[in-house]
PDB file of C-alpha atoms and ligand atoms in Angstrom:
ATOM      1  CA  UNK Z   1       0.000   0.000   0.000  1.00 61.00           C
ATOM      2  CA  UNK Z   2       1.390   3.633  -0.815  1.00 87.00           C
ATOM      3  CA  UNK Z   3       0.511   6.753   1.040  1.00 95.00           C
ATOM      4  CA  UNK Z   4      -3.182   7.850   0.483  1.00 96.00           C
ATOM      5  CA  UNK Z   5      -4.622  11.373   1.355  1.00 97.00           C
ATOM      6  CA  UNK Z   6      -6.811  11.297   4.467  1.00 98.00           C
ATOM      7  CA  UNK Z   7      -8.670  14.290   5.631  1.00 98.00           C
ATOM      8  CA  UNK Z   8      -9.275  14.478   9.351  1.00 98.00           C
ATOM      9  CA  UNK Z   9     -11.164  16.678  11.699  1.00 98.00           C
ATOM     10  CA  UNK Z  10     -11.619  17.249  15.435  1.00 98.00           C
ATOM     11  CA  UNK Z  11     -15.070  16.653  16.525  1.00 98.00           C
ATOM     12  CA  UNK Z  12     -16.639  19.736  16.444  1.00 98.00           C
ATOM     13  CA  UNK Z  13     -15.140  20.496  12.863  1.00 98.00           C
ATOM     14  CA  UNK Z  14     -13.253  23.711  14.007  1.00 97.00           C
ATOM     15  CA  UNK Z  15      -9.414  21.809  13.232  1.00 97.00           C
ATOM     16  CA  UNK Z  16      -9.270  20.621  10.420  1.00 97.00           C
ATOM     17  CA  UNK Z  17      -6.254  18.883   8.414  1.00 97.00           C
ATOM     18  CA  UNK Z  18      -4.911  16.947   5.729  1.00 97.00           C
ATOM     19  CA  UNK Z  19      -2.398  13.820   5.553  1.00 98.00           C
ATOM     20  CA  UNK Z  20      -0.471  11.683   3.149  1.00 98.00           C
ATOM     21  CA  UNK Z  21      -0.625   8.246   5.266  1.00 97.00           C
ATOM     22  CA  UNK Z  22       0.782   4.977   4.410  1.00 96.00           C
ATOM     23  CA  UNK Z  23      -1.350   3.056   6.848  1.00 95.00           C
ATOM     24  CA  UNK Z  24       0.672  -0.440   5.833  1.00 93.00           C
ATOM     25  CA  UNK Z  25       4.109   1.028   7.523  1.00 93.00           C
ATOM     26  CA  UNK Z  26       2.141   0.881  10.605  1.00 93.00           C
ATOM     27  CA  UNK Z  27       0.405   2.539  14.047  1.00 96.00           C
ATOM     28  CA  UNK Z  28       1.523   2.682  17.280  1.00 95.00           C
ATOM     29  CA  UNK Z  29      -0.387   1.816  20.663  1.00 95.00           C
ATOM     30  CA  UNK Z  30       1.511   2.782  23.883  1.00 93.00           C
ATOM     31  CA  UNK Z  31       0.602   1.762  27.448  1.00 94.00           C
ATOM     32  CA  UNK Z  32       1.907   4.909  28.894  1.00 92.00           C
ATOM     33  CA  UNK Z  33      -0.537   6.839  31.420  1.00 91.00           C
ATOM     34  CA  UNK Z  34      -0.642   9.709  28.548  1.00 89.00           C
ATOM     35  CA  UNK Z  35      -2.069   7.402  25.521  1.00 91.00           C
ATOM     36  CA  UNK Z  36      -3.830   5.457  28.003  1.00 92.00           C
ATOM     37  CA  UNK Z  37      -6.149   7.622  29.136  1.00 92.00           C
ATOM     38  CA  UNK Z  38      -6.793   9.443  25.571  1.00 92.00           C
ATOM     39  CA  UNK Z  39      -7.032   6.130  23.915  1.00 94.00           C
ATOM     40  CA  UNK Z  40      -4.096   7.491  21.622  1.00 94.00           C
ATOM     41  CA  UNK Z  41      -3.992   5.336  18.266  1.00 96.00           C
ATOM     42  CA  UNK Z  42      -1.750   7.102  15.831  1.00 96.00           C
ATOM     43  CA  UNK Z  43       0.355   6.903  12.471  1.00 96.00           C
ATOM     44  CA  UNK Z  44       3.468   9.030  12.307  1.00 94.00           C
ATOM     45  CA  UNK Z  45       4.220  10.829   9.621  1.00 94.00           C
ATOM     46  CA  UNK Z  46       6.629  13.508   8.034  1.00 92.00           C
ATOM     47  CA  UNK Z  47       5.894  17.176   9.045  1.00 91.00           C
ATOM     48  CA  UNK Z  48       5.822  17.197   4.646  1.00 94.00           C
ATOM     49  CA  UNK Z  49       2.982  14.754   4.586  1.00 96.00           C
ATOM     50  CA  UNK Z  50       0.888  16.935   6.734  1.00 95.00           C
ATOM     51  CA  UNK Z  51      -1.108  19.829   6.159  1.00 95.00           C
ATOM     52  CA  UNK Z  52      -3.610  21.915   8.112  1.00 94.00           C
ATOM     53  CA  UNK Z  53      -6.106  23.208   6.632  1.00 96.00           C
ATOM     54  CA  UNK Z  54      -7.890  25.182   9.734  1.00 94.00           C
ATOM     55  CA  UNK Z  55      -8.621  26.173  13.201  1.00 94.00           C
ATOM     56  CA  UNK Z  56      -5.328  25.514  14.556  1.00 92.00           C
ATOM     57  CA  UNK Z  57      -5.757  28.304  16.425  1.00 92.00           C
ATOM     58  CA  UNK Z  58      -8.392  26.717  18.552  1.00 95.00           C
ATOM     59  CA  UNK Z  59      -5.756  23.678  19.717  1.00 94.00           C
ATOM     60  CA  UNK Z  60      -4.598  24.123  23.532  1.00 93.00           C
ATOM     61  CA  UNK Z  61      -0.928  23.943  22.474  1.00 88.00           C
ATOM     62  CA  UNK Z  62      -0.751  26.446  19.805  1.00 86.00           C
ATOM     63  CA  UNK Z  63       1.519  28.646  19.499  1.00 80.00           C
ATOM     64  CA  UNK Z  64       0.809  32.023  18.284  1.00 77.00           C
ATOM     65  CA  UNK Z  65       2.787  32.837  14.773  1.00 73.00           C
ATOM     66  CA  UNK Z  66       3.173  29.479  13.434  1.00 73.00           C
ATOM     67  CA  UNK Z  67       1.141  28.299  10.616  1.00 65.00           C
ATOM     68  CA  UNK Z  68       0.717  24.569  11.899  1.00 73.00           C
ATOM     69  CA  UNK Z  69      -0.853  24.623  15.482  1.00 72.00           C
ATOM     70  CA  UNK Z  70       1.541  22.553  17.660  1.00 80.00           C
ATOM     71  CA  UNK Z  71      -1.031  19.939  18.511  1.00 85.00           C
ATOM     72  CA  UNK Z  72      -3.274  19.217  22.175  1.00 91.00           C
ATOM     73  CA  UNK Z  73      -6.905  19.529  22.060  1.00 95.00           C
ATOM     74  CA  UNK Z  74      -9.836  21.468  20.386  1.00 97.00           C
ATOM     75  CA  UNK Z  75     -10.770  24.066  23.200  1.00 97.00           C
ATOM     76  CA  UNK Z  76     -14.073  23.351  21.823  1.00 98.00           C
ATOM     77  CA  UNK Z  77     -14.952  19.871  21.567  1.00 98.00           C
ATOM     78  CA  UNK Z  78     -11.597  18.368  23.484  1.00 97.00           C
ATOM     79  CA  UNK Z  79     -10.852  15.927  20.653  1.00 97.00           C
ATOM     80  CA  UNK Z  80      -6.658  15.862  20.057  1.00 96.00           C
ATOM     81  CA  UNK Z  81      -6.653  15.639  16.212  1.00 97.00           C
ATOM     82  CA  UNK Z  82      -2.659  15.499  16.318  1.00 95.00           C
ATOM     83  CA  UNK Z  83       0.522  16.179  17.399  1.00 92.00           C
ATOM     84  CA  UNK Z  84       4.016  17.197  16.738  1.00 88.00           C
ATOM     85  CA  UNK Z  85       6.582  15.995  18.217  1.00 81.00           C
ATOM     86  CA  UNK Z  86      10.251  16.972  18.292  1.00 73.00           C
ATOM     87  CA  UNK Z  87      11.990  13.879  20.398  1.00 64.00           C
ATOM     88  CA  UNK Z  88      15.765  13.944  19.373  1.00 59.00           C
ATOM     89  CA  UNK Z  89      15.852  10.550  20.604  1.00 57.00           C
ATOM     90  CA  UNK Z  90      14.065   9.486  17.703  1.00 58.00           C
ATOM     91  CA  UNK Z  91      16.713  10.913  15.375  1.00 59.00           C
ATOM     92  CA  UNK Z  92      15.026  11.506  12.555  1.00 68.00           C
ATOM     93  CA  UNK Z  93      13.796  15.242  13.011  1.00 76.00           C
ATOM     94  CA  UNK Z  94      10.004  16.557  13.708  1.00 84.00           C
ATOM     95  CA  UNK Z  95       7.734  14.419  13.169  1.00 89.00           C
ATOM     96  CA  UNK Z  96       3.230  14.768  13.578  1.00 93.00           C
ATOM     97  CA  UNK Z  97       1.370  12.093  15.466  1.00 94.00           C
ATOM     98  CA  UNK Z  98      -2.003  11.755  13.611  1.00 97.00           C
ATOM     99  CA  UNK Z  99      -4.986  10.683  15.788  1.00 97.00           C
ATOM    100  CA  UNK Z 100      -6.523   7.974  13.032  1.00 97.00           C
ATOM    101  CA  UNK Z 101      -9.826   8.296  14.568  1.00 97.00           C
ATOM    102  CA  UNK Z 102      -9.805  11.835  13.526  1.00 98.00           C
ATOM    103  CA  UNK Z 103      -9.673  10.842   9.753  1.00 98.00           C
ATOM    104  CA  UNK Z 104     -12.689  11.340   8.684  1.00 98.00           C
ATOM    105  CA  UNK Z 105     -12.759   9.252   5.228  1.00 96.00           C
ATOM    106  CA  UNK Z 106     -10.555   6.549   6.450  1.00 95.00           C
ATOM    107  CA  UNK Z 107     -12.128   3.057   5.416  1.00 94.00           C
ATOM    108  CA  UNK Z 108     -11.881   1.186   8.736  1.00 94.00           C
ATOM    109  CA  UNK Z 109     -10.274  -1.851   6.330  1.00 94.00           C
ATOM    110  CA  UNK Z 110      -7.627  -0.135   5.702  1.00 92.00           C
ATOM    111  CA  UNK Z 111      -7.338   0.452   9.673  1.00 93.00           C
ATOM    112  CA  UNK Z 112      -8.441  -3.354  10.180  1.00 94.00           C
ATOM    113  CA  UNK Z 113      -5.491  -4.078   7.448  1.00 94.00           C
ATOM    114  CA  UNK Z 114      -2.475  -1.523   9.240  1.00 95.00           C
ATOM    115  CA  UNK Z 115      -0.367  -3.059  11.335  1.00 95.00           C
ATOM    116  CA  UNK Z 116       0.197  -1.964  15.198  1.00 96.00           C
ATOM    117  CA  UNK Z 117       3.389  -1.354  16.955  1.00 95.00           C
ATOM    118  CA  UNK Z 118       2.862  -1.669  20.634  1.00 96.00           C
ATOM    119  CA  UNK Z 119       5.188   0.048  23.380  1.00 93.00           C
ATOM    120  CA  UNK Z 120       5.755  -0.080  26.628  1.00 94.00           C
ATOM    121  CA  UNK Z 121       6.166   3.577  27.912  1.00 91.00           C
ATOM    122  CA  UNK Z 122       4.429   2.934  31.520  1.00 92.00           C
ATOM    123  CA  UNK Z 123       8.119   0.644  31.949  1.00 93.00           C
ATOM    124  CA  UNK Z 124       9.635   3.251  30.226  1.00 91.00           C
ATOM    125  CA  UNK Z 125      10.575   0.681  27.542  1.00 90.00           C
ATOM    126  CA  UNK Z 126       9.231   2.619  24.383  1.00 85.00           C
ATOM    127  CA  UNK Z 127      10.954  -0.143  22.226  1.00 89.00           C
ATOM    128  CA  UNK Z 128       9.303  -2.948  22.977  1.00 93.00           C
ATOM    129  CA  UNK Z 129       5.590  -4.303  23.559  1.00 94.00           C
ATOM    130  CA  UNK Z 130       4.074  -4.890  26.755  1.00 94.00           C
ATOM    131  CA  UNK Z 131       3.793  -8.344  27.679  1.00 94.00           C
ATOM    132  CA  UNK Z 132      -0.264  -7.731  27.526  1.00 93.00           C
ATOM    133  CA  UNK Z 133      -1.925  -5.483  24.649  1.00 93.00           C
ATOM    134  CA  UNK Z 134      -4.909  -6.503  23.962  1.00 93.00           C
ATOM    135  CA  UNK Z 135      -6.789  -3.489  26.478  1.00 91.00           C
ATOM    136  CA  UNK Z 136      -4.639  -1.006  24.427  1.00 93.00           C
TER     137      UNK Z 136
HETATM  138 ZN1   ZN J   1     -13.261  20.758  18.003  1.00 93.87          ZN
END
């Protein structure tokens, strides 16, 4: 599978986005107490695959004078669309966590069909899976 072009939304409509996702290179599920409790199912992609189309503004981590809001939730509706991340570690430059329940014309086969990477971040052990994943 190549990269398709997904559009996604937050709930409310106000953020609003576009992204060129290959959903076969995978998704990642983490354990940690931060994707636990949002129920965080992303795709990663390059900053160059993403583009937002609206309302950034309206995201609790923007920051004023960039054109792509910096990700955290619709002050409206409190759905995270995405995020950006800049974690050195990772070594690859910035990077933008897409929420794939925010895509709004994503065909749940293709979703059925990606493959998930699980990690361990409540052991601090991003690497590897848990030993359990089937609650994530
Ligand atoms: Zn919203």
């Amino acid at each position: 599978m190549a990269k398709k072009t997904y559009r996604g939304s937050c709930h409310c409509g106000r953020v609003r986005f576009e992204a060129d996702i290959d959903l076969s290179a995978g998704t990642s599920k983490c354990n940690c107490t931060s994707c636990w409790k949002r129920r965080w199912w992303s795709a990663t992609i390059k900053p160059e695959d993403f583009r937002a189309l609206g309302g950034e503004q309206e995201l609790s981590k923007h920051r004023p004078g960039q054109d792509t809001g910096h990700g955290g939730f619709c002050e409206h509706c409190g759905v995270i669309p995405y995020g950006w991340v800049d974690a050195a570690e990772w070594n690859d430059g910035a990077s933008v966590s897409i929420n794939v329940a925010a895509l709004d014309d994503l065909d749940p086969a293709d979703l059925v069909a990606a493959p998930v990477r699980y990690c361990d971040g409540r052991a601090d052990n991003w690497w590897n899976p848990p030993a359990e994943t089937r609650h994530l």
